[in-house]
Coordinates of C-alpha atoms and ligand atoms in Angstrom, one line a residue:
X1 CA -15.6 -31.9 35.1
X2 CA -19.1 -30.4 36.7
X3 CA -21.7 -31.8 38.4
X4 CA -24.9 -33.2 37.6
X5 CA -27.0 -33.0 40.6
X6 CA -29.4 -36.1 40.6
X7 CA -33.0 -35.2 42.1
X8 CA -35.0 -38.4 43.0
X9 CA -38.4 -37.5 43.4
X10 CA -39.3 -41.7 43.3
X11 CA -41.3 -41.0 46.6
X12 CA -43.1 -37.8 45.4
X13 CA -43.6 -37.7 41.9
X14 CA -43.3 -41.5 41.1
X15 CA -45.8 -42.5 44.6
X16 CA -48.1 -40.5 42.6
X17 CA -48.8 -43.1 40.0
X18 CA -51.5 -44.5 40.3
X19 CA -51.9 -47.7 43.0
X20 CA -48.0 -47.4 43.9
X21 CA -48.6 -46.2 47.2
X22 CA -45.8 -46.9 49.5
X23 CA -46.5 -46.8 54.1
X24 CA -43.7 -44.9 55.9
X25 CA -41.8 -47.4 56.4
X26 CA -41.7 -49.0 53.0
X27 CA -40.9 -44.2 52.5
X28 CA -38.0 -44.7 54.5
X29 CA -36.8 -48.2 53.5
X30 CA -36.7 -46.8 49.4
X31 CA -34.8 -43.7 51.4
X32 CA -32.0 -45.5 52.4
X33 CA -31.5 -46.9 49.4
X34 CA -31.7 -43.8 47.7
X35 CA -28.8 -42.7 50.2
X36 CA -26.7 -45.7 49.4
X37 CA -27.2 -45.2 45.8
X38 CA -25.9 -41.7 46.7
X39 CA -28.6 -39.0 44.7
X40 CA -28.0 -35.8 45.9
X41 CA -31.5 -34.7 46.4
X42 CA -34.4 -36.9 47.6
X43 CA -38.3 -35.3 47.1
X44 CA -39.4 -37.2 49.8
X45 CA -43.1 -36.6 49.2
X46 CA -46.1 -33.6 49.1
X47 CA -46.4 -32.5 52.9
X48 CA -49.8 -31.1 53.0
X49 CA -51.4 -34.0 50.9
X50 CA -51.9 -35.9 53.8
X51 CA -51.0 -36.6 57.7
X52 CA -49.4 -40.1 56.0
X53 CA -47.1 -38.2 53.7
X54 CA -45.9 -35.4 56.3
X55 CA -44.9 -38.3 59.0
X56 CA -42.9 -39.5 56.0
X57 CA -40.9 -36.5 55.3
X58 CA -40.3 -36.0 58.2
X59 CA -38.8 -39.0 59.3
X60 CA -37.0 -39.6 56.4
X61 CA -35.4 -35.9 57.0
X62 CA -34.8 -37.1 60.4
X63 CA -33.1 -40.3 59.4
X64 CA -31.3 -39.6 56.1
X65 CA -28.0 -38.0 56.7
X66 CA -26.5 -37.7 53.7
X67 CA -28.9 -36.6 50.6
X68 CA -30.6 -33.4 50.9
X69 CA -34.5 -33.5 51.7
X70 CA -37.3 -31.9 49.9
X71 CA -40.8 -31.2 50.1
X72 CA -43.7 -30.2 47.9
X73 CA -45.8 -26.9 48.0
X74 CA -47.8 -25.3 46.1
X75 CA -47.6 -21.8 46.0
X76 CA -50.1 -21.6 49.1
X77 CA -49.4 -20.5 52.9
X78 CA -50.3 -23.3 54.7
X79 CA -48.2 -25.8 52.0
X80 CA -44.6 -24.1 52.2
X81 CA -45.1 -23.6 56.2
X82 CA -46.3 -27.5 56.5
X83 CA -43.6 -28.1 54.3
X84 CA -41.0 -26.1 56.8
X85 CA -42.5 -27.6 59.5
X86 CA -41.7 -31.4 57.9
X87 CA -38.2 -30.6 57.3
X88 CA -37.3 -29.4 60.6
X89 CA -35.1 -31.9 61.5
X90 CA -33.3 -32.2 58.2
X91 CA -29.8 -31.8 57.7
X92 CA -29.9 -30.6 54.3
X93 CA -33.5 -29.4 54.0
X94 CA -35.0 -28.2 50.4
X95 CA -38.7 -26.6 49.8
X96 CA -39.6 -27.4 46.6
X97 CA -42.7 -24.8 45.1
X98 CA -44.2 -24.8 42.1
X99 CA -47.2 -23.0 40.4
X100 CA -48.3 -23.5 37.0
X101 CA -47.6 -20.7 34.1
X102 CA -48.8 -22.3 30.7
X103 CA -52.5 -20.0 28.9
X104 CA -54.0 -23.3 29.6
X105 CA -53.5 -23.6 33.3
X106 CA -54.1 -19.7 33.7
X107 CA -57.4 -20.0 31.7
X108 CA -58.8 -23.4 32.9
X109 CA -56.9 -24.1 36.5
X110 CA -56.5 -20.5 38.2
X111 CA -58.9 -18.2 36.0
X112 CA -55.9 -15.4 36.7
X113 CA -53.8 -13.0 34.6
X114 CA -50.5 -13.6 34.1
X115 CA -50.0 -10.6 36.5
X116 CA -51.2 -12.3 39.4
X117 CA -49.7 -15.3 38.6
X118 CA -45.9 -13.1 38.6
X119 CA -47.3 -11.6 42.2
X120 CA -48.6 -15.0 43.3
X121 CA -45.0 -16.8 42.5
X122 CA -43.1 -13.3 44.1
X123 CA -44.5 -13.8 47.3
X124 CA -44.5 -17.3 48.0
X125 CA -40.7 -18.5 47.1
X126 CA -39.6 -15.3 49.3
X127 CA -42.0 -16.7 51.8
X128 CA -40.4 -20.4 51.5
X129 CA -37.4 -18.6 51.4
X130 CA -37.5 -17.2 55.1
X131 CA -38.3 -20.7 56.2
X132 CA -35.6 -22.3 54.2
X133 CA -32.2 -21.6 52.7
X134 CA -32.6 -23.9 50.0
X135 CA -35.5 -22.8 47.4
X136 CA -36.5 -24.9 44.2
X137 CA -38.9 -22.9 41.8
X138 CA -40.7 -24.7 39.4
X139 CA -43.5 -23.0 37.1
X140 CA -45.5 -25.8 36.1
X141 CA -46.1 -26.5 32.8
X142 CA -43.4 -24.4 31.6
X143 CA -42.6 -26.0 28.3
X144 CA -46.2 -25.1 27.1
X145 CA -45.5 -21.7 28.5
X146 CA -45.4 -18.7 26.6
X147 CA -41.2 -18.0 26.4
X148 CA -41.7 -14.4 27.8
X149 CA -44.1 -15.2 30.7
X150 CA -42.0 -18.1 31.3
X151 CA -38.5 -15.5 31.7
X152 CA -40.4 -13.3 33.8
X153 CA -41.7 -16.0 36.3
X154 CA -37.9 -17.7 35.9
X155 CA -36.4 -13.2 36.5
X156 CA -38.1 -13.1 39.6
X157 CA -37.8 -16.3 41.8
X158 CA -34.5 -15.9 41.6
X159 CA -35.3 -12.1 42.3
X160 CA -36.9 -14.3 45.7
X161 CA -34.1 -16.5 46.2
X162 CA -34.9 -19.6 45.0
X163 CA -31.5 -21.3 44.1
X164 CA -32.7 -23.9 41.6
X165 CA -35.0 -23.3 39.0
X166 CA -36.8 -26.5 38.1
X167 CA -38.2 -26.6 33.9
X168 CA -41.5 -28.7 34.0
X169 CA -42.1 -30.9 30.7
X170 CA -45.2 -31.6 33.1
X171 CA -47.5 -33.2 30.4
X172 CA -44.6 -34.9 28.4
X173 CA -45.3 -32.9 25.4
X174 CA -42.2 -31.9 23.9
X175 CA -39.5 -33.5 22.1
X176 CA -35.7 -33.4 22.6
X177 CA -34.6 -30.3 19.9
X178 CA -37.6 -28.8 21.6
X179 CA -36.2 -28.8 25.0
X180 CA -32.3 -27.9 24.0
X181 CA -33.9 -24.7 22.9
X182 CA -35.8 -24.3 26.0
X183 CA -33.4 -24.6 28.0
X184 CA -31.0 -22.5 26.0
X185 CA -33.4 -19.7 26.0
X186 CA -33.1 -19.3 29.2
X187 CA -29.9 -18.9 29.4
X188 CA -29.5 -16.4 26.4
X189 CA -33.2 -14.1 27.9
X190 CA -33.1 -14.5 31.8
X191 CA -30.8 -11.6 33.0
X192 CA -29.8 -13.1 36.9
X193 CA -30.0 -17.0 35.6
X194 CA -26.4 -17.4 36.5
X195 CA -27.4 -17.0 40.3
X196 CA -29.0 -20.5 39.7
X197 CA -29.6 -23.7 38.7
X198 CA -31.3 -25.0 36.0
X199 CA -33.1 -28.3 36.4
X200 CA -34.8 -30.3 34.4
X201 CA -38.2 -32.3 34.8
X202 CA -39.5 -35.0 32.3
X203 CA -42.7 -37.0 31.9
X204 CA -42.7 -39.7 29.5
X205 CA -46.3 -39.2 27.9
X206 CA -44.4 -39.3 24.4
X207 CA -42.0 -41.9 25.6
X208 CA -39.2 -39.2 25.7
X209 CA -38.5 -38.0 29.2
X210 CA -35.5 -39.2 29.2
X211 CA -34.0 -38.1 25.4
X212 CA -35.5 -34.8 26.4
X213 CA -33.9 -34.4 30.0
X214 CA -30.2 -35.7 28.2
X215 CA -31.3 -32.8 26.1
X216 CA -31.7 -30.2 28.5
X217 CA -28.2 -31.4 30.3
X218 CA -26.6 -31.0 26.6
X219 CA -28.4 -27.3 26.8
X220 CA -27.2 -26.5 30.1
X221 CA -28.8 -28.1 33.2
X222 CA -27.4 -29.0 35.9
X223 CA -30.2 -31.3 37.8
X224 CA -32.3 -33.4 36.7
X225 CA -35.5 -34.9 38.4
X226 CA -36.0 -38.6 37.9
X227 CA -37.7 -41.2 39.6
X228 CA -36.2 -45.3 39.9
X229 CA -37.6 -47.2 37.0
X230 CA -39.3 -44.0 35.6
X231 CA -42.4 -44.6 37.7
X232 CA -44.6 -41.8 38.5
X233 CA -47.6 -40.0 37.0
X234 CA -49.6 -41.0 34.1
X235 CA -46.5 -42.8 31.8
X236 CA -44.0 -42.2 34.0
X237 CA -41.3 -39.5 34.7
X238 CA -37.2 -39.9 33.7
X239 CA -35.7 -42.9 34.6
X240 CA -32.5 -42.3 36.8
X241 CA -31.0 -45.8 36.0
X242 CA -31.1 -44.4 31.7
X243 CA -29.9 -41.0 32.9
X244 CA -26.9 -41.8 34.7
X245 CA -26.0 -44.9 32.6
X246 CA -26.5 -43.0 29.5
X247 CA -24.3 -40.4 30.6
X248 CA -21.5 -43.1 32.0
X249 CA -21.6 -44.9 28.7
X250 CA -22.0 -41.8 26.4
X251 CA -18.4 -40.3 28.2
X252 CA -18.0 -39.0 24.6
X253 CA -21.0 -36.7 24.9
X254 CA -21.6 -36.0 28.5
X255 CA -17.2 -35.3 28.9
X256 CA -17.0 -33.1 31.5
X257 CA -19.8 -34.1 33.9
X258 CA -20.0 -36.7 36.6
X259 CA -22.9 -37.5 39.2
X260 CA -22.2 -38.9 42.1
X261 CA -24.1 -42.3 41.6
X262 CA -22.9 -45.2 42.6
X263 CA -24.0 -47.4 39.8
X264 CA -23.7 -50.9 41.8
X265 CA -27.0 -50.1 43.5
X266 CA -28.9 -49.1 40.6
X267 CA -30.0 -53.0 40.3
X268 CA -30.6 -52.7 43.8
X269 CA -32.7 -50.3 44.0
X270 CA -35.1 -51.1 40.9
X271 CA -35.6 -54.7 42.6
X272 CA -36.9 -52.9 45.9
X273 CA -38.7 -50.0 44.0
X274 CA -40.7 -53.0 42.2
X275 CA -41.2 -55.1 44.8
X276 CA -42.7 -52.6 47.5
X277 CA -45.2 -50.3 44.8
X278 CA -45.9 -53.8 42.9
X279 CA -44.7 -52.1 39.8
X280 CA -43.4 -55.3 38.1
X281 CA -40.1 -53.6 35.6
X282 CA -41.3 -54.8 32.4
X283 CA -38.7 -57.3 30.6
X284 CA -37.5 -55.3 28.1
X285 CA -36.8 -51.8 30.0
X286 CA -33.6 -49.9 29.5
X287 CA -30.7 -50.9 31.9
X288 CA -32.7 -52.9 34.5
X289 CA -35.8 -55.0 32.7
X290 CA -34.9 -58.9 32.9
X291 CA -33.9 -58.9 29.3
X292 CA -31.1 -56.2 29.7
X293 CA -28.4 -58.0 29.6
X294 CA -29.6 -61.3 28.9
X295 CA -28.8 -62.8 25.1
X296 CA -30.5 -65.6 23.3
X297 CA -29.8 -65.5 19.7
X298 CA -27.0 -68.2 18.6
X299 CA -25.1 -65.7 16.8
X300 CA -24.8 -63.1 19.5
X301 CA -24.3 -65.5 21.8
X302 CA -20.9 -66.9 20.7
X303 CA -19.6 -63.2 19.7
X304 CA -20.1 -62.4 23.6
X305 CA -18.3 -65.4 24.7
X306 CA -15.3 -64.5 22.4
X307 CA -15.8 -60.7 23.2
X308 CA -18.6 -59.2 25.5
X309 CA -18.4 -55.1 23.9
X310 CA -19.9 -56.9 20.8
X311 CA -23.0 -56.8 21.8
X312 CA -23.1 -55.3 25.4
X313 CA -22.4 -51.5 25.1
X314 CA -22.5 -51.8 29.3
X315 CA -21.2 -53.8 31.5
X316 CA -23.9 -55.5 33.9
X317 CA -22.2 -56.0 36.8
X318 CA -21.8 -51.8 36.6
X319 CA -25.1 -51.8 37.6
X320 CA -24.9 -54.5 40.2
X321 CA -25.3 -57.9 38.7
X322 CA -23.2 -60.7 38.6
X323 CA -22.8 -60.4 34.8
X324 CA -24.0 -61.2 31.3
X325 CA -26.6 -63.7 31.2
X326 CA -26.6 -66.1 28.1
X327 CA -30.5 -67.8 27.5
X328 CA -30.1 -71.2 27.3
X329 CA -32.7 -72.1 25.0
X330 CA -33.3 -73.5 20.9
X331 CA -31.4 -70.5 19.6
X332 CA -28.2 -71.5 21.6
X333 CA -25.2 -72.9 19.6
X334 CA -22.3 -75.6 21.4
X335 CA -19.9 -72.7 22.3
X336 CA -22.5 -71.0 25.0
X337 CA -23.7 -75.1 26.1
X338 CA -20.2 -76.1 26.5
X339 CA -19.2 -72.4 28.3
X340 CA -21.7 -73.1 30.9
X341 CA -21.5 -76.8 31.4
X342 CA -18.0 -75.7 32.2
X343 CA -19.4 -73.4 34.6
X344 CA -21.2 -75.7 36.4
X345 CA -18.2 -77.7 37.0
X346 CA -18.5 -80.4 34.8
X347 CA -14.9 -81.4 32.5
X348 CA -16.6 -83.5 29.3
X349 CA -15.2 -84.4 26.1
X350 CA -16.2 -83.3 22.8
X351 CA -18.1 -86.8 22.3
X352 CA -20.3 -86.3 25.8
X353 CA -20.8 -82.8 25.0
X354 CA -22.0 -83.7 21.2
X355 CA -24.9 -86.0 23.2
X356 CA -25.6 -83.5 26.0
X357 CA -26.1 -80.9 23.2
X358 CA -28.6 -83.2 21.2
X359 CA -30.8 -83.6 24.0
X360 CA -30.2 -80.3 25.3
X361 CA -31.7 -79.4 21.5
X362 CA -34.6 -81.6 22.3
X363 CA -36.0 -80.5 25.9
X364 CA -35.2 -76.7 23.7
X365 CA -37.9 -77.7 21.4
X366 CA -40.3 -78.5 24.4
X367 CA -39.0 -75.9 26.8
X368 CA -38.9 -72.1 26.1
X369 CA -35.7 -71.8 28.4
X370 CA -32.9 -74.1 29.9
X371 CA -32.2 -73.4 33.0
X372 CA -28.7 -74.8 35.1
X373 CA -31.0 -77.3 36.8
X374 CA -32.2 -78.8 34.0
X375 CA -28.8 -79.2 32.4
X376 CA -27.2 -81.1 35.7
X377 CA -30.3 -83.4 35.0
X378 CA -29.2 -84.1 31.5
X379 CA -25.8 -84.4 32.3
X380 CA -26.2 -87.1 34.7
X381 CA -28.8 -89.2 32.5
X382 CA -26.1 -89.2 29.9
X383 CA -23.4 -89.5 31.2
X384 CA -24.1 -92.2 34.0
X385 CA -22.6 -95.4 33.0
X386 CA -24.8 -98.1 32.9
X387 CA -26.3 -101.3 31.1
X388 CA -29.4 -101.3 29.7
X389 CA -31.5 -104.4 29.7
X390 CA -34.6 -103.1 29.3
X391 CA -35.0 -99.9 27.5
X392 CA -38.5 -97.2 26.8
X393 CA -39.4 -96.9 23.0
X394 CA -42.7 -95.7 23.3
X395 CA -45.3 -95.2 26.2
X396 CA -49.1 -94.1 25.2
X397 CA -52.0 -93.6 28.7
X398 CA -55.0 -93.0 28.9
X399 CA -56.5 -91.4 32.2
X400 CA -59.5 -89.3 33.1
X401 CA -61.7 -88.1 35.7
X402 CA -64.5 -91.3 33.9
X403 CA -62.5 -94.4 32.7
X404 CA -59.8 -96.6 34.1
X405 CA -56.4 -95.4 33.3
X406 CA -54.7 -97.7 31.2
X407 CA -51.2 -97.3 29.7
X408 CA -49.8 -99.3 26.3
X409 CA -45.9 -99.5 26.2
X410 CA -43.3 -101.1 24.1
X411 CA -39.5 -101.8 25.7
X412 CA -37.0 -103.3 24.3
X413 CA -35.9 -106.0 27.0
X414 CA -32.9 -108.4 26.3
X415 CA -32.6 -107.5 22.9
X416 CA -36.2 -107.7 22.0
X417 CA -38.8 -105.9 21.2
X418 CA -42.2 -106.0 23.4
X419 CA -45.5 -104.3 23.8
X420 CA -47.8 -104.7 26.9
X421 CA -51.1 -103.3 27.7
X422 CA -52.2 -102.6 31.5
X423 CA -54.8 -100.8 34.0
X424 CA -53.8 -99.0 37.0
X425 CA -55.2 -97.0 39.8
X426 CA -53.5 -94.0 37.7
X427 CA -51.5 -93.8 34.7
X428 CA -48.2 -93.9 36.5
X429 CA -49.2 -97.2 38.2
X430 CA -50.8 -98.8 34.7
X431 CA -47.3 -98.1 33.4
X432 CA -45.3 -100.1 36.2
X433 CA -48.0 -103.0 35.5
X434 CA -47.3 -103.1 31.9
X435 CA -43.9 -103.3 32.3
X436 CA -43.9 -106.3 34.8
X437 CA -46.0 -107.7 32.5
X438 CA -43.0 -107.6 30.5
X439 CA -40.1 -108.5 32.1
X440 CA -42.7 -110.7 34.8
X441 CA -40.2 -109.2 38.1
X442 CA -42.5 -107.6 39.4
X443 CA -40.3 -105.6 42.2
X444 CA -41.9 -104.0 45.0
X445 CA -42.6 -100.4 44.9
X446 CA -40.8 -99.1 48.1
X447 CA -40.7 -95.5 47.2
X448 CA -41.6 -93.0 44.7
X449 CA -41.3 -89.2 44.9
X450 CA -41.7 -86.3 42.7
X451 CA -40.4 -83.4 42.7
X452 CA -39.9 -80.5 40.4
X453 CA -36.8 -79.1 39.5
X454 CA -37.3 -76.4 37.3
X455 CA -39.6 -73.2 37.9
X456 CA -42.0 -72.2 35.9
X457 CA -45.3 -74.0 34.1
X458 CA -42.8 -76.2 31.5
X459 CA -41.0 -77.4 34.8
X460 CA -38.7 -80.9 34.5
X461 CA -40.2 -83.0 36.7
X462 CA -37.5 -85.2 38.9
X463 CA -38.3 -89.1 39.6
X464 CA -36.7 -91.4 42.3
X465 CA -38.0 -95.0 42.9
X466 CA -36.7 -97.2 45.0
X467 CA -37.5 -100.8 44.2
X468 CA -37.1 -104.1 46.1
X469 CA -36.9 -106.8 44.7
X470 CA -35.5 -110.8 46.4
X471 CA -33.0 -109.7 48.6
X472 CA -32.1 -107.0 46.7
X473 CA -32.7 -103.1 46.8
X474 CA -32.4 -100.4 44.2
X475 CA -32.9 -97.0 42.9
X476 CA -33.6 -94.9 39.6
X477 CA -33.8 -91.4 39.0
X478 CA -35.5 -89.9 35.7
X479 CA -36.2 -86.3 35.0
X480 CA -38.3 -85.2 31.9
X481 CA -40.9 -82.6 31.3
X482 CA -43.2 -85.1 31.1
X483 CA -43.6 -86.7 34.2
X484 CA -45.1 -89.8 32.5
X485 CA -42.4 -90.6 30.7
X486 CA -40.2 -89.4 33.9
X487 CA -41.9 -91.8 35.9
X488 CA -41.5 -94.4 33.8
X489 CA -37.6 -94.0 33.2
X490 CA -37.0 -93.7 36.5
X491 CA -38.7 -97.4 36.8
X492 CA -36.5 -98.9 33.6
X493 CA -33.3 -97.1 35.3
X494 CA -33.9 -99.1 38.8
X495 CA -34.7 -102.8 37.4
X496 CA -31.9 -101.8 35.1
X497 CA -29.6 -102.4 38.7
X498 CA -31.6 -105.6 38.7
X499 CA -29.9 -107.3 36.2
Ligands
LIG1 O1 -44.7 -32.6 36.1 C1 -44.5 -31.7 37.3 O2 -45.0 -30.2 36.5 C2 -44.3 -31.7 39.0 C3 -44.4 -30.6 39.3 C4 -44.8 -30.3 40.7 C5 -42.3 -30.4 39.3 O3 -44.2 -32.4 39.2
LIG2 ZN1 -43.8 -34.2 37.5

């Protein structure tokens, strides 16, 4: 088995994502999680970029014990010296020097010929090597660099002591076959290539960063640059979680490779980076998106309950999630519902499940997702034994800033239909008064409590009322996405206890 080195650049290229800046403490928090995750190299920042970056790299270098800590530097003396300085306390330091090599960069950015660039690379890799044992060199924009020049620069960097040669697809222009043949060509044409490790660094401008990285691995690259959640400059970098899980899931393709990543820490790392950077993970993001292990279609849910692997190629527990999540909603079937009811501790017979299923479907038409609390409320409402002397048939309310609230209700009371209309201080008060007109009981309202029992704008409201009538005090409870309906039903629930 061969090891694939995981080089995490969340704190350098990831933090270059517009709007993703992290404080020194936050960077250290991420670095600690990356250490727990088991990455091999943490690129902690670009020390020359700012005093904040210098401090973050030095702090991480001092505190992290198990990962190699890397600082980025251009092929400029003061960059390299600053990087060396920031890594003084690192147990395993690495300086990553880079220099653009493509014609387009040479012409417009440097205005220098290839011969001069080759010389700059030679001198600065040597300088870095004098300051640090472990040097990585990146010919920036390698995928758009002429092959012959690229081979020469790489050969020279290795001659000067670069232990790793990183191949950046800086602008995310390549596609997988191209990257594969680029890596193969480097192996075939750079004479001293076996003295170094080939690394790959892909950007996601065309959405191919992970595919390109894995394609490079198949061609022999043994280090991958990646970031948590794929954050990074522009459209981002190759995502760590996708690369690692790709390798783990497709052992048939990557048979002789392993990484040191503890995949159970992936979800935690993703959450942490998302929370600290404020970059929300899209729900459909592979591996760590909210929907990545959630199943909504009834057919899928049924099959998953019979055998998880019918619709899941990875076990959610492997990335640190508690398990598969069946989203209960209008597409869910009886099988998924009764399994969830069982998990919630309800032991229900078929007749009760049928009744609850009916209510569940009705609610699912109003609410996108049915949460566990919704189910508990439905079950409590359905299996509660009760004598229904009074029952709601229909209610209509009107209220607003410029009208007196009023309610028109229709009840079944002692086996007969009754209607009544009343005004009130608010729509709920109008409803209660209309009920009192029919029952003529007029109990005293001791308590009225409304609370949201589920989250979101379509949450269910749970209403509790307490009534006093003569010497009796009774309470009623009901829930609905419509708080007027919930209030009225809670009132009737309490009234039924008076008869
Ligand atoms: O994308 C890139 O080329 C880089 C280099 C600094 C490696 O981030
Ligand atoms: Zn990059």
